[in-house]
Amino acid sequence: MASIDVQGVRKNYGDVEVLHGVDLTIRDGEFIVLVGPSGCGKSTLLRMIAGLEEVTGGDIHIAGKHVNHLAPKDRDIAMVFQSYALYPHMSVADNMSYSLRLRKTPKEKIASAVGAAAAKLGLDPLLERRPKALSGGQRQRVAMGRAIVRQPKAFLFDEPLSNLDARLREQMRAEIKKMHGDLGATSIYVTHDQIEAMTLADRIVAMHAGVVQQIGSPLDLYDRPANLFVAGFIGSPGMNFLEGTYHSGDGKADIRLSDGTAIPIRPREGLRDGYAATLGIRPEHVELKEDGSWQADVELVEPTGLGIILHLSIHGQSFKIFTADRAVLSPPPSLQVNFPEEHLHVFDEDGNRAD
Amino acid sequence: MRAKKLSLTIAHRLAILAYIVFALFPLFWLLKVAVTPNDLLYSEGVRMWPSRATLEHFEFVIAHSAFPTFFRNSVIVSGSTAIAVTIIASLAGYALSRFSFRAKYWLIALMLITQMFPLVMLVAPIFKMLTPLGLTNSLAGLVIVYTAFNAPFATFLMQSFFDGIPKDLEEAAMIDGATQFKAFRQIILPLTLPGIAATLGFVFTAAWSELLFALMLISGNDAATFPVGLLSFVSKFSVDFGQMMAAGVLALIPACLFFLLIQRYLVQGLTAGAVKG
C-alpha cells in the first residue's frame, strides 16, 4: 500500500493540451474517485499514473518513488479495465495468476493466492472456465480477482462498472466498497457516474476540461460546490440555476432576474454590486408551500417511486423540484414555492462560489 | 407454406451444389486425365471417366522423372517463404497497428506502391541484381524475391488482424508485469493464430504456384520448382498430358495437407470473450 503524489501533471496530444496541470495528493489507503463528463481527462490522468500514457509535464510519485519514466510493470499497481480485458485464451485461474507467474512466484504461493481471491469473490466453481463462458458480472469479478491476487501498491479502476446493467452495478459497487474496507488499499477510481463517486469515495476529484474543479469529501461537494460545474454535476436531479444580477446595500442583498423579479438573499462577500450572479438550489431543497413567495407553472410530472420530480417554470426559467409528497402527482397548473436561505448557493460572474 | 419452405431449401442446396461443381470441375478433370491411359486419351472422345483407369502416369512421374526434385525444391522455397514472410509481417503488422511513429504514413504508401507494378516489369532488373550476387539458379534467390514481393500484402493482412485485438489486453498484461514484447508474445500472438494461419496459407500457395520468376531466375532441373518442372512435360513435338496431370495431382497434396493443418485456426474465433460483447 502506498501514497500517490501527482504534481503539476500536464498532458499534450500534439499541440492540444488535454490536462492543464493537475495537483493531487492521495494518502495511503485512501479511496479517490475521479469524476467528470467524457473528455474531461480523468481516464488520461489514471492512465498516466498507470504508466500507459507518457507524462508531458509534471511529476508522479508512487510511495515516494518518482515513476514518470517507469514502465507499467515496474510500478507495482493493478488496474481493472472497463472492458475487463481478460485474456481469452487462458482459464479464469490462469488469468488471475498471470501476474504472479510473470514474477516467478512459487507454485504453492500462486495456488493459495488464487484460491483466496477466488473464495473472496465467489469464483471457485469457475476457475477452469474460459472468459467467453462467463457472464458480464462474472467477468467483472475475474478482473477484480486478477487485481487483488498480488497485493499491489495501488488499485486503479477505469469505469469498471459501466458495462454492467443497473442492478449488477449497484451490487458490484457495494462489493468494491466492502473489498476496499477489507484490504485498505490505495485506490483510484474513474467514473462519469456521480452516484458511484458519491457512494464510494473518501474524496472526490471533480474534473472538467482537463482542470481539477474541486477536491473534497462527497458531502463537501454536495453541500458546498466550489463552482457552477461541480454544482451542476453532483446531485441528481441536477441543481437549479437562476441567472440574474447581484444588488446589495443596507445589509440586504438580492439577485434580480432578467424580468426584474428580485430574490432576496443574505449579502455575500466576493460578489460585486451590479454584476452577473447565479443562484443555485437543489431540487430536493425547494419547499412547496401554499403561502410560498414564488409562483411556478407546472410543466411535467415525473414519478420515480421514491419521490416525484416536478418540472416547473419560474419567471420564464425552467426549474425542477424533487419531493416525496404524493399530493403533487396531479398538481394544479401552478404552485407556490420557497427557497430556504440556508440551501441557497450563489456563484459570481465567473461561476465561482461566493459565501 | 411448408412445401414452399421445403422447395426453397432444395433450391438453396441445388445452387450451392452447382457452385461447388463449377468450382471443382477443373480439379476433377485434372484427376481424370491423370488416370487415363495414353492409348485412350484421344480415342475415347469426351467422357466423364475413362473405360479403364491406370496409375502408370503416377508411377512414371515418381520413379522416372525429375519430379521428386521439383517437388522438394518447391516445398523448400514455399515453406521458407511462408515462414519468413509471416515472421516479418507479424512484427511489421504489429508495429503498424500499435505504434505511431514519424513517416508511418509514407511507409504505408510506399508499401502500397510496390503492389502497383506488374511483376513482368521487374524481372529484368531483379535478374540483373541477383546475378552478381550468385543468387540466380538458386533456391535462396527465389526465397528472397518471393519474400520481398509477399511481405507488404502480408503485413497489411496481419495489421488488420492485430487491429481486431483490443489494446486493453496488452495494457492489462503490461500492468500485470509483462514487457511490451512479452505481452505481444504471450497474449497478442496466441490470439492472432487464425491470422497467422491465414497468412501462412496465403503466402505458401502464392509461392507454390509462382511461375514467372521461377522460370526467369532458374535454368536447369536442379533448382527448378514444381511449376517450372511441369513445363518439362512439354516436349518439342508433343505434350504428355497424362504425366503432367499426374504431377499436378501430386503437387496438390501438400497444399491440401497444409490447409487441413491450419483450418482449425482459420475457423476459430479465438478472441470471443476477451472484452464485453
XYZ file of C-alpha atoms in Angstrom:
632
model
C 0.000 0.000 0.000
C 1.269 3.443 -0.798
C 0.590 7.113 -1.187
C 0.435 8.652 -4.643
C 1.566 12.166 -5.378
C 0.652 13.988 -8.567
C 2.266 17.386 -9.086
C 1.567 19.810 -11.924
C 0.871 16.970 -14.319
C 0.124 18.018 -17.880
C -0.672 16.013 -20.996
C -0.464 17.080 -24.623
C -1.606 15.231 -27.711
C 0.329 17.057 -30.399
C -0.457 20.722 -29.880
C -3.613 20.076 -27.906
C -3.271 20.198 -24.132
C -5.832 17.915 -22.519
C -4.650 18.124 -18.902
C -3.657 21.552 -17.625
C -1.554 20.948 -14.542
C -3.182 18.573 -12.073
C -2.119 18.518 -8.411
C -3.364 15.696 -6.248
C -2.034 14.020 -3.122
C -3.521 10.639 -2.319
C -2.939 9.265 1.151
C -2.072 5.664 1.901
C -5.241 3.575 1.838
C -7.459 6.347 0.547
C -10.274 5.739 -1.976
C -10.183 8.555 -4.535
C -12.783 8.923 -7.261
C -12.032 10.950 -10.375
C -15.352 12.102 -11.759
C -16.350 14.245 -14.705
C -18.053 14.137 -18.102
C -16.443 12.273 -21.031
C -13.364 14.014 -22.353
C -12.553 15.773 -19.081
C -9.184 13.993 -18.832
C -9.944 11.691 -15.898
C -9.070 8.494 -17.760
C -5.951 10.110 -19.189
C -4.814 11.017 -15.677
C -5.438 7.457 -14.480
C -3.544 6.002 -17.440
C -0.626 8.324 -16.731
C -0.497 7.069 -13.154
C -0.603 3.506 -14.533
C 2.209 4.266 -16.971
C 0.121 3.640 -20.086
C 0.382 7.266 -21.227
C 3.501 9.371 -21.250
C 3.639 12.352 -18.908
C 4.125 15.592 -20.858
C 4.961 17.688 -17.811
C 4.960 17.473 -14.010
C 5.799 14.598 -11.679
C 4.126 11.458 -10.411
C 5.383 9.697 -7.276
C 4.132 6.332 -6.034
C 5.204 5.512 -2.480
C 7.739 8.311 -2.668
C 9.330 6.938 -5.839
C 9.460 9.080 -8.967
C 7.724 6.970 -11.649
C 7.414 9.291 -14.673
C 9.689 7.110 -16.752
C 8.992 3.718 -15.175
C 7.293 1.046 -17.312
C 3.844 -0.033 -16.032
C 5.276 -3.383 -14.911
C 7.718 -1.667 -12.559
C 5.110 0.500 -10.820
C 3.519 -2.371 -8.889
C -0.062 -1.314 -9.458
C -3.128 -3.229 -10.593
C -5.831 -1.988 -12.893
C -9.395 -3.020 -13.669
C -10.464 -2.052 -17.180
C -13.888 -1.038 -18.407
C -13.736 -3.842 -20.976
C -12.383 -6.245 -18.277
C -9.521 -7.097 -20.694
C -9.435 -10.770 -19.689
C -7.022 -12.954 -21.633
C -9.416 -15.006 -23.776
C -7.052 -17.924 -24.328
C -6.489 -18.516 -20.613
C -8.735 -20.049 -17.976
C -10.010 -17.925 -15.112
C -7.321 -19.330 -12.823
C -4.589 -18.570 -15.374
C -5.971 -15.085 -15.901
C -5.736 -14.442 -12.187
C -2.289 -15.973 -11.755
C -0.658 -14.406 -14.836
C 0.937 -11.551 -12.911
C 2.301 -13.932 -10.277
C 3.676 -16.297 -12.904
C 5.430 -13.358 -14.592
C 7.060 -12.611 -11.244
C 8.197 -16.228 -10.896
C 6.238 -16.689 -7.686
C 6.494 -20.254 -6.279
C 3.631 -22.549 -7.371
C 2.238 -23.146 -3.857
C 2.070 -19.409 -3.232
C 0.262 -18.824 -6.522
C -2.254 -21.543 -5.711
C -3.014 -20.118 -2.291
C -3.257 -16.531 -3.566
C -5.618 -17.511 -6.391
C -7.616 -19.681 -4.009
C -8.013 -16.864 -1.516
C -9.044 -14.332 -4.162
C -11.458 -16.798 -5.758
C -13.059 -17.527 -2.393
C -13.419 -13.819 -1.658
C -15.127 -13.175 -4.995
C -17.112 -16.423 -5.237
C -15.220 -17.599 -8.313
C -14.349 -21.106 -7.061
C -16.662 -23.029 -9.413
C -15.497 -21.004 -12.429
C -11.722 -21.348 -12.137
C -11.316 -23.731 -15.081
C -13.617 -21.827 -17.451
C -12.571 -19.541 -20.265
C -13.742 -15.895 -20.152
C -16.159 -16.415 -23.041
C -18.133 -18.879 -20.920
C -18.755 -16.241 -18.228
C -21.496 -13.656 -17.812
C -20.689 -9.942 -17.671
C -20.812 -9.856 -13.884
C -18.582 -12.915 -13.576
C -16.034 -11.409 -15.974
C -16.065 -8.283 -13.857
C -15.286 -10.389 -10.787
C -12.415 -12.153 -12.544
C -10.979 -8.769 -13.499
C -11.150 -7.778 -9.833
C -9.636 -11.083 -8.790
C -6.748 -10.542 -11.188
C -6.110 -7.213 -9.468
C -6.230 -8.438 -5.868
C -4.160 -11.652 -6.110
C -0.854 -9.900 -5.991
C -1.421 -7.199 -3.359
C -0.145 -4.235 -5.361
C 0.716 -0.785 -4.073
C -2.461 0.673 -5.521
C -5.624 -0.277 -7.413
C -6.708 1.688 -10.434
C -10.268 1.329 -11.743
C -11.202 2.686 -15.169
C -15.021 2.867 -15.249
C -15.198 -0.769 -14.178
C -18.968 -0.952 -13.821
C -20.205 0.909 -16.872
C -20.738 -2.254 -18.922
C -22.995 -3.843 -16.314
C -26.755 -3.474 -16.002
C -28.110 -1.201 -13.281
C -28.892 -3.915 -10.703
C -25.492 -5.593 -11.056
C -23.740 -2.243 -10.969
C -25.329 -1.476 -7.614
C -24.270 -4.851 -6.250
C -20.683 -4.619 -7.511
C -20.427 -1.067 -6.199
C -21.164 -2.336 -2.721
C -18.687 -5.187 -3.172
C -15.932 -2.822 -4.246
C -16.579 -0.709 -1.187
C -16.527 -3.773 1.045
C -13.331 -5.013 -0.601
C -11.688 -1.649 -0.025
C -12.731 -1.843 3.629
C -11.131 -5.302 3.933
C -7.920 -4.615 2.033
C -7.497 -0.953 2.862
C -5.676 -0.495 -0.433
C -4.990 2.877 -2.001
C -7.483 3.104 -4.846
C -8.162 5.476 -7.714
C -11.499 5.023 -9.400
C -12.572 6.765 -12.588
C -16.250 7.165 -13.376
C -18.683 9.543 -15.025
C -21.440 8.380 -12.699
C -21.838 10.798 -9.808
C -23.721 8.211 -7.718
C -20.714 5.860 -7.891
C -18.491 8.784 -6.961
C -20.649 9.808 -4.013
C -21.072 6.296 -2.612
C -17.518 5.015 -2.998
C -15.177 7.921 -2.429
C -13.260 9.036 0.604
C -12.545 12.075 -1.519
C -13.910 13.052 -4.916
C -11.834 14.828 -7.540
C -14.260 16.604 -9.882
C -12.699 17.330 -13.268
C -13.827 19.335 -16.261
C -11.986 20.176 -19.486
C -8.642 18.971 -18.167
C -8.787 21.047 -14.981
C -9.497 19.856 -11.432
C -12.607 21.758 -10.291
C -12.800 20.641 -6.687
C -11.300 18.045 -4.372
C -13.197 17.077 -1.249
C -15.356 14.567 0.549
C -18.600 13.605 -1.202
C -20.677 15.723 1.182
C -18.320 18.685 0.741
C -19.009 18.632 -2.957
C -22.720 18.207 -2.386
C -23.069 20.860 0.326
C -20.516 23.414 -0.835
C -19.784 23.044 -4.550
C -16.849 25.259 -5.496
C -18.280 26.375 -8.803
C -21.166 26.054 -11.221
C -19.700 22.942 -12.871
C -19.479 20.948 -9.633
C -22.845 22.268 -8.501
C -24.459 21.045 -11.697
C -22.581 17.751 -11.931
C -23.044 16.400 -8.407
C -26.574 15.524 -7.398
C -29.484 14.033 -9.284
C -31.709 15.586 -10.492
C -29.244 18.420 -11.083
C -29.192 21.717 -9.230
C -31.473 24.525 -10.429
C -29.829 27.734 -11.560
C -31.426 31.177 -11.835
C -29.332 33.792 -13.594
C -29.524 37.433 -12.673
C -27.542 40.385 -11.318
C -26.421 40.946 -7.737
C -27.524 44.023 -5.863
C -26.677 44.918 -2.275
C -26.928 47.759 0.192
C -28.049 48.472 3.784
C -27.043 44.990 4.909
C -29.508 43.469 2.459
C -28.953 41.879 -0.927
C -30.882 40.278 -3.753
C -30.475 38.641 -7.116
C -32.528 40.319 -9.809
C -33.750 38.145 -12.676
C -33.965 39.499 -16.213
C -37.657 40.292 -15.843
C -36.925 42.441 -12.782
C -38.020 39.980 -10.088
C -35.743 40.287 -7.049
C -34.944 37.224 -4.933
C -33.630 38.347 -1.544
C -30.513 36.629 -0.181
C -28.094 37.408 2.599
C -25.171 39.590 1.428
C -22.140 37.577 0.192
C -18.522 38.532 0.051
C -16.814 38.430 -3.311
C -19.885 39.497 -5.233
C -19.887 42.901 -6.866
C -22.902 45.167 -6.970
C -24.490 45.217 -10.397
C -22.528 42.229 -11.746
C -23.940 38.981 -13.045
C -24.532 36.244 -10.493
C -26.179 32.837 -10.465
C -28.426 31.496 -7.763
C -28.458 27.731 -7.264
C -30.753 25.480 -5.269
C -31.084 21.708 -5.327
C -34.484 20.316 -6.387
C -34.806 18.446 -3.070
C -34.321 21.682 -1.097
C -37.078 23.713 -2.711
C -40.102 23.973 -0.386
C -43.637 23.582 -1.655
C -45.787 25.915 0.431
C -49.240 27.310 -0.080
C -48.016 30.686 1.173
C -44.701 30.428 -0.725
C -43.221 33.575 -2.189
C -42.750 32.340 -5.743
C -45.260 31.171 -8.237
C -44.250 28.325 -10.515
C -46.092 26.893 -13.521
C -46.136 23.105 -13.689
C -44.849 21.694 -17.000
C -44.250 17.990 -16.334
C -44.596 15.405 -13.571
C -42.121 12.502 -13.337
C -42.870 9.959 -10.593
C -39.829 7.874 -9.628
C -41.405 5.775 -6.888
C -39.085 7.174 -4.248
C -40.460 10.641 -4.944
C -41.704 12.901 -7.667
C -39.762 15.212 -9.949
C -41.749 18.284 -10.968
C -40.609 20.297 -13.954
C -41.631 23.894 -13.408
C -41.159 27.287 -14.917
C -40.375 30.253 -12.656
C -40.340 33.645 -14.307
C -39.581 32.007 -17.619
C -36.672 29.920 -16.318
C -37.025 26.148 -16.142
C -36.823 24.642 -12.718
C -37.100 21.251 -11.021
C -38.385 20.132 -7.657
C -37.902 16.730 -6.044
C -40.453 15.893 -3.385
C -41.758 12.854 -1.555
C -45.201 14.449 -1.292
C -47.523 12.294 -3.403
C -50.170 15.004 -3.359
C -48.416 16.662 -6.308
C -48.883 13.617 -8.530
C -51.825 15.513 -10.042
C -50.826 19.094 -9.342
C -52.711 22.307 -10.063
C -51.445 24.328 -13.063
C -49.361 26.487 -10.770
C -47.775 26.097 -7.323
C -46.192 28.324 -4.685
C -42.603 27.588 -3.673
C -39.977 28.898 -1.246
C -36.200 28.980 -1.475
C -34.846 28.464 2.076
C -31.797 30.723 2.547
C -29.658 28.006 4.170
C -29.876 25.933 0.996
C -29.066 28.706 -1.467
C -25.790 28.610 -3.385
C -24.573 31.787 -5.020
C -21.964 31.972 -7.759
C -20.198 35.065 -9.089
C -19.911 36.192 -12.690
C -17.060 33.692 -13.287
C -19.103 30.820 -11.895
C -17.158 30.525 -8.605
C -18.870 30.041 -5.278
C -19.441 33.140 -3.121
C -20.037 32.814 0.630
C -46.381 -22.863 -46.512
C -44.363 -25.871 -45.547
C -43.994 -27.008 -49.134
C -42.750 -23.552 -50.038
C -40.129 -23.670 -47.310
C -39.035 -27.114 -48.439
C -38.715 -26.089 -52.071
C -36.733 -23.019 -51.068
C -34.340 -25.205 -49.091
C -33.964 -27.540 -52.042
C -33.297 -24.619 -54.394
C -30.737 -23.304 -51.948
C -28.903 -26.640 -51.760
C -29.016 -27.036 -55.538
C -27.478 -23.601 -56.016
C -24.658 -24.488 -53.647
C -24.154 -27.797 -55.399
C -23.988 -26.103 -58.787
C -21.407 -23.688 -57.457
C -19.252 -26.455 -55.996
C -19.400 -28.479 -59.188
C -18.425 -25.399 -61.201
C -15.514 -24.568 -58.891
C -14.162 -28.092 -58.585
C -14.677 -29.322 -62.136
C -11.140 -28.368 -63.336
C -9.713 -30.345 -60.427
C -11.844 -33.310 -61.349
C -10.642 -33.058 -64.944
C -7.052 -32.944 -63.727
C -7.600 -36.200 -61.852
C -9.497 -37.785 -64.747
C -6.755 -37.118 -67.283
C -4.113 -38.253 -64.768
C -5.647 -41.743 -64.559
C -6.466 -42.089 -68.257
C -4.065 -44.442 -70.120
C -2.315 -42.762 -73.047
C -3.942 -45.003 -75.664
C -7.435 -43.969 -74.500
C -6.753 -40.251 -74.101
C -7.694 -39.307 -77.662
C -9.512 -42.413 -78.808
C -12.496 -42.329 -76.459
C -13.734 -38.793 -77.092
C -15.012 -36.632 -74.246
C -16.080 -38.892 -71.373
C -16.536 -38.197 -67.702
C -14.409 -41.202 -66.728
C -12.178 -43.421 -68.916
C -13.288 -47.023 -69.517
C -10.025 -48.183 -67.953
C -8.135 -46.271 -65.205
C -4.433 -46.595 -64.515
C -1.811 -45.319 -62.090
C 1.033 -45.731 -64.590
C 1.465 -41.946 -65.020
C 1.949 -41.540 -61.283
C 4.474 -44.369 -61.195
C 6.395 -42.871 -64.092
C 6.391 -39.358 -62.644
C 7.645 -40.526 -59.257
C 10.171 -43.095 -60.446
C 11.487 -41.875 -63.770
C 11.150 -38.071 -63.937
C 12.843 -35.222 -62.108
C 9.534 -34.539 -60.429
C 10.686 -35.512 -56.881
C 13.445 -32.876 -57.184
C 10.957 -30.226 -58.328
C 8.662 -31.195 -55.516
C 11.393 -30.974 -52.896
C 12.554 -27.601 -54.257
C 9.008 -26.240 -54.156
C 8.478 -27.405 -50.579
C 11.725 -25.726 -49.513
C 11.023 -22.480 -51.363
C 7.341 -22.181 -50.412
C 7.871 -23.277 -46.831
C 10.799 -20.917 -46.244
C 8.971 -18.049 -47.929
C 5.824 -18.620 -45.909
C 7.731 -18.713 -42.623
C 9.973 -15.737 -43.434
C 7.073 -13.592 -44.670
C 4.883 -14.469 -41.692
C 7.577 -13.525 -39.182
C 8.297 -10.227 -40.948
C 4.612 -9.473 -41.461
C 3.715 -10.219 -37.820
C 6.332 -7.849 -36.465
C 5.702 -5.140 -39.065
C 1.913 -5.515 -38.852
C 2.060 -5.194 -35.063
C 4.177 -2.053 -35.351
C 1.795 -0.503 -37.884
C -1.182 -1.412 -35.750
C 0.110 -0.278 -32.358
C 2.865 2.308 -32.663
C 2.673 5.802 -34.013
C 5.962 6.962 -35.479
C 7.185 9.537 -37.924
C 6.904 8.636 -41.620
C 4.411 5.857 -40.846
C 2.088 7.290 -43.462
C 4.822 7.337 -46.094
C 5.947 3.850 -45.209
C 2.435 2.529 -45.797
C 2.163 4.484 -49.064
C 5.479 3.067 -50.228
C 4.372 -0.460 -49.417
C 1.197 0.068 -51.411
C 3.170 1.392 -54.367
C 5.221 -1.813 -54.517
C 1.961 -3.666 -55.113
C 1.051 -1.494 -58.107
C 3.607 -2.638 -60.683
C 3.126 -5.700 -62.890
C 5.816 -8.194 -61.958
C 6.900 -8.562 -65.600
C 8.384 -5.069 -65.459
C 10.636 -6.075 -62.601
C 12.002 -9.338 -63.947
C 14.907 -7.805 -65.823
C 16.226 -5.520 -63.051
C 15.902 -8.263 -60.485
C 17.780 -10.695 -62.707
C 20.498 -8.030 -63.105
C 20.727 -7.546 -59.361
C 20.761 -11.217 -58.414
C 23.349 -12.370 -60.993
C 26.430 -10.703 -59.414
C 25.262 -11.937 -56.013
C 25.195 -15.503 -57.261
C 21.534 -15.803 -56.430
C 20.234 -16.811 -59.834
C 19.685 -20.503 -60.283
C 19.447 -20.910 -56.517
C 16.568 -21.610 -54.168
C 17.777 -18.903 -51.778
C 17.393 -16.307 -54.533
C 13.805 -17.372 -55.114
C 13.001 -17.266 -51.395
C 14.393 -13.723 -51.156
C 12.417 -12.489 -54.169
C 9.172 -14.153 -53.059
C 9.581 -12.837 -49.529
C 10.115 -9.297 -50.799
C 7.035 -9.449 -53.019
C 4.717 -11.030 -50.481
C 5.781 -9.125 -47.363
C 3.823 -5.871 -47.994
C 0.471 -7.516 -48.587
C 1.008 -9.974 -45.745
C 1.892 -7.037 -43.488
C -1.422 -5.343 -44.246
C -3.178 -8.639 -43.642
C -1.518 -9.089 -40.255
C -2.095 -5.470 -39.346
C -5.828 -5.908 -39.799
C -5.748 -8.951 -37.505
C -3.835 -7.010 -34.838
C -6.255 -4.099 -35.214
C -9.015 -6.514 -34.266
C -7.418 -7.329 -30.916
C -8.322 -4.827 -28.190
C -5.437 -2.720 -26.955
C -6.697 -3.193 -23.390
C -5.400 -6.772 -23.441
C -1.749 -5.901 -23.803
C -2.114 -2.946 -21.469
C -3.534 -5.330 -18.875
C -0.584 -7.655 -19.482
C 1.879 -4.787 -19.116
C 0.306 -3.748 -15.822
C 0.382 -7.391 -14.733
C 4.157 -7.217 -15.166
C 4.981 -8.047 -18.783
C 7.236 -6.060 -21.097
C 5.623 -4.955 -24.341
C 7.373 -7.740 -26.224
C 6.293 -10.338 -23.690
C 2.722 -9.076 -23.898
C 2.988 -9.397 -27.671
C 4.347 -12.935 -27.478
C 2.197 -14.346 -24.664
C -1.089 -12.510 -25.119
C -1.408 -10.998 -28.575
C 0.311 -13.622 -30.713
C -1.747 -16.578 -29.447
C -4.888 -14.586 -30.233
C -3.627 -13.865 -33.744
C -3.149 -17.546 -34.599
C -6.049 -17.500 -37.088
C -4.416 -14.523 -38.788
C -1.026 -16.195 -38.790
C -2.540 -19.349 -40.262
C -4.273 -17.333 -42.968
C -1.050 -15.501 -43.813
C 0.973 -18.708 -43.875
C -1.563 -20.341 -46.167
C -1.839 -17.365 -48.443
C 1.924 -16.947 -48.886
C 2.556 -20.679 -49.192
C 0.087 -21.057 -52.050
C 1.329 -17.903 -53.750
C 4.915 -19.176 -53.702
C 3.852 -22.720 -54.582
C 2.242 -21.663 -57.835
C 4.581 -18.827 -58.850
C 5.890 -19.362 -62.356
C 7.280 -16.122 -63.804
C 10.274 -15.556 -61.544
C 10.993 -19.237 -61.177
C 11.154 -19.502 -64.939
C 13.363 -16.441 -65.360
C 15.760 -16.955 -62.460
C 16.202 -20.707 -62.661
C 17.700 -22.663 -65.534
C 18.195 -26.386 -65.460
C 16.386 -29.016 -63.398
C 18.404 -28.904 -60.173
C 16.886 -25.770 -58.719
C 13.610 -25.801 -60.678
C 10.400 -25.570 -58.693
C 7.331 -27.574 -59.488
C 5.542 -25.082 -61.839
C 8.719 -24.830 -63.944
C 9.109 -28.590 -63.812
C 5.616 -29.056 -65.214
C 6.824 -27.431 -68.399
C 9.373 -30.213 -68.832
C 6.478 -32.484 -69.750
C 6.028 -30.304 -72.816
C 8.485 -31.517 -75.414
C 9.128 -30.142 -78.856
C 6.653 -32.392 -80.629
C 4.129 -33.409 -78.042
C 2.677 -32.714 -74.633
C 2.498 -35.649 -72.245
C -0.811 -34.725 -70.665
C -1.150 -37.827 -68.565
C 2.168 -37.353 -66.766
C 1.672 -33.603 -66.462
C -1.702 -34.059 -64.807
C -0.358 -36.787 -62.538
C 2.380 -34.388 -61.420
C -0.304 -31.722 -60.923
C -2.362 -34.035 -58.704
C 0.719 -34.862 -56.634
C 1.500 -31.170 -56.309
C -1.938 -30.545 -54.825
C -1.252 -32.878 -51.925
C 0.981 -30.591 -49.812
C -1.355 -27.643 -50.314
C -4.291 -29.758 -49.129
C -2.327 -31.115 -46.164
C -1.280 -27.598 -45.250
C -4.849 -26.324 -45.205
C -6.032 -29.347 -43.255
C -3.397 -28.478 -40.702
C -4.330 -24.817 -40.332
C -8.096 -24.932 -40.934
C -8.705 -25.333 -37.219
C -7.209 -21.882 -36.665
C -8.898 -20.373 -39.686
C -12.372 -21.095 -38.379
C -11.749 -20.443 -34.723
C -12.971 -17.208 -33.195
C -10.315 -17.064 -30.528
C -10.961 -13.556 -29.308
C -14.526 -14.308 -28.212
C -14.987 -13.347 -24.572
C -11.961 -11.091 -24.355
C -13.955 -7.971 -23.817
C -17.615 -7.231 -23.402
C -19.516 -8.328 -26.463
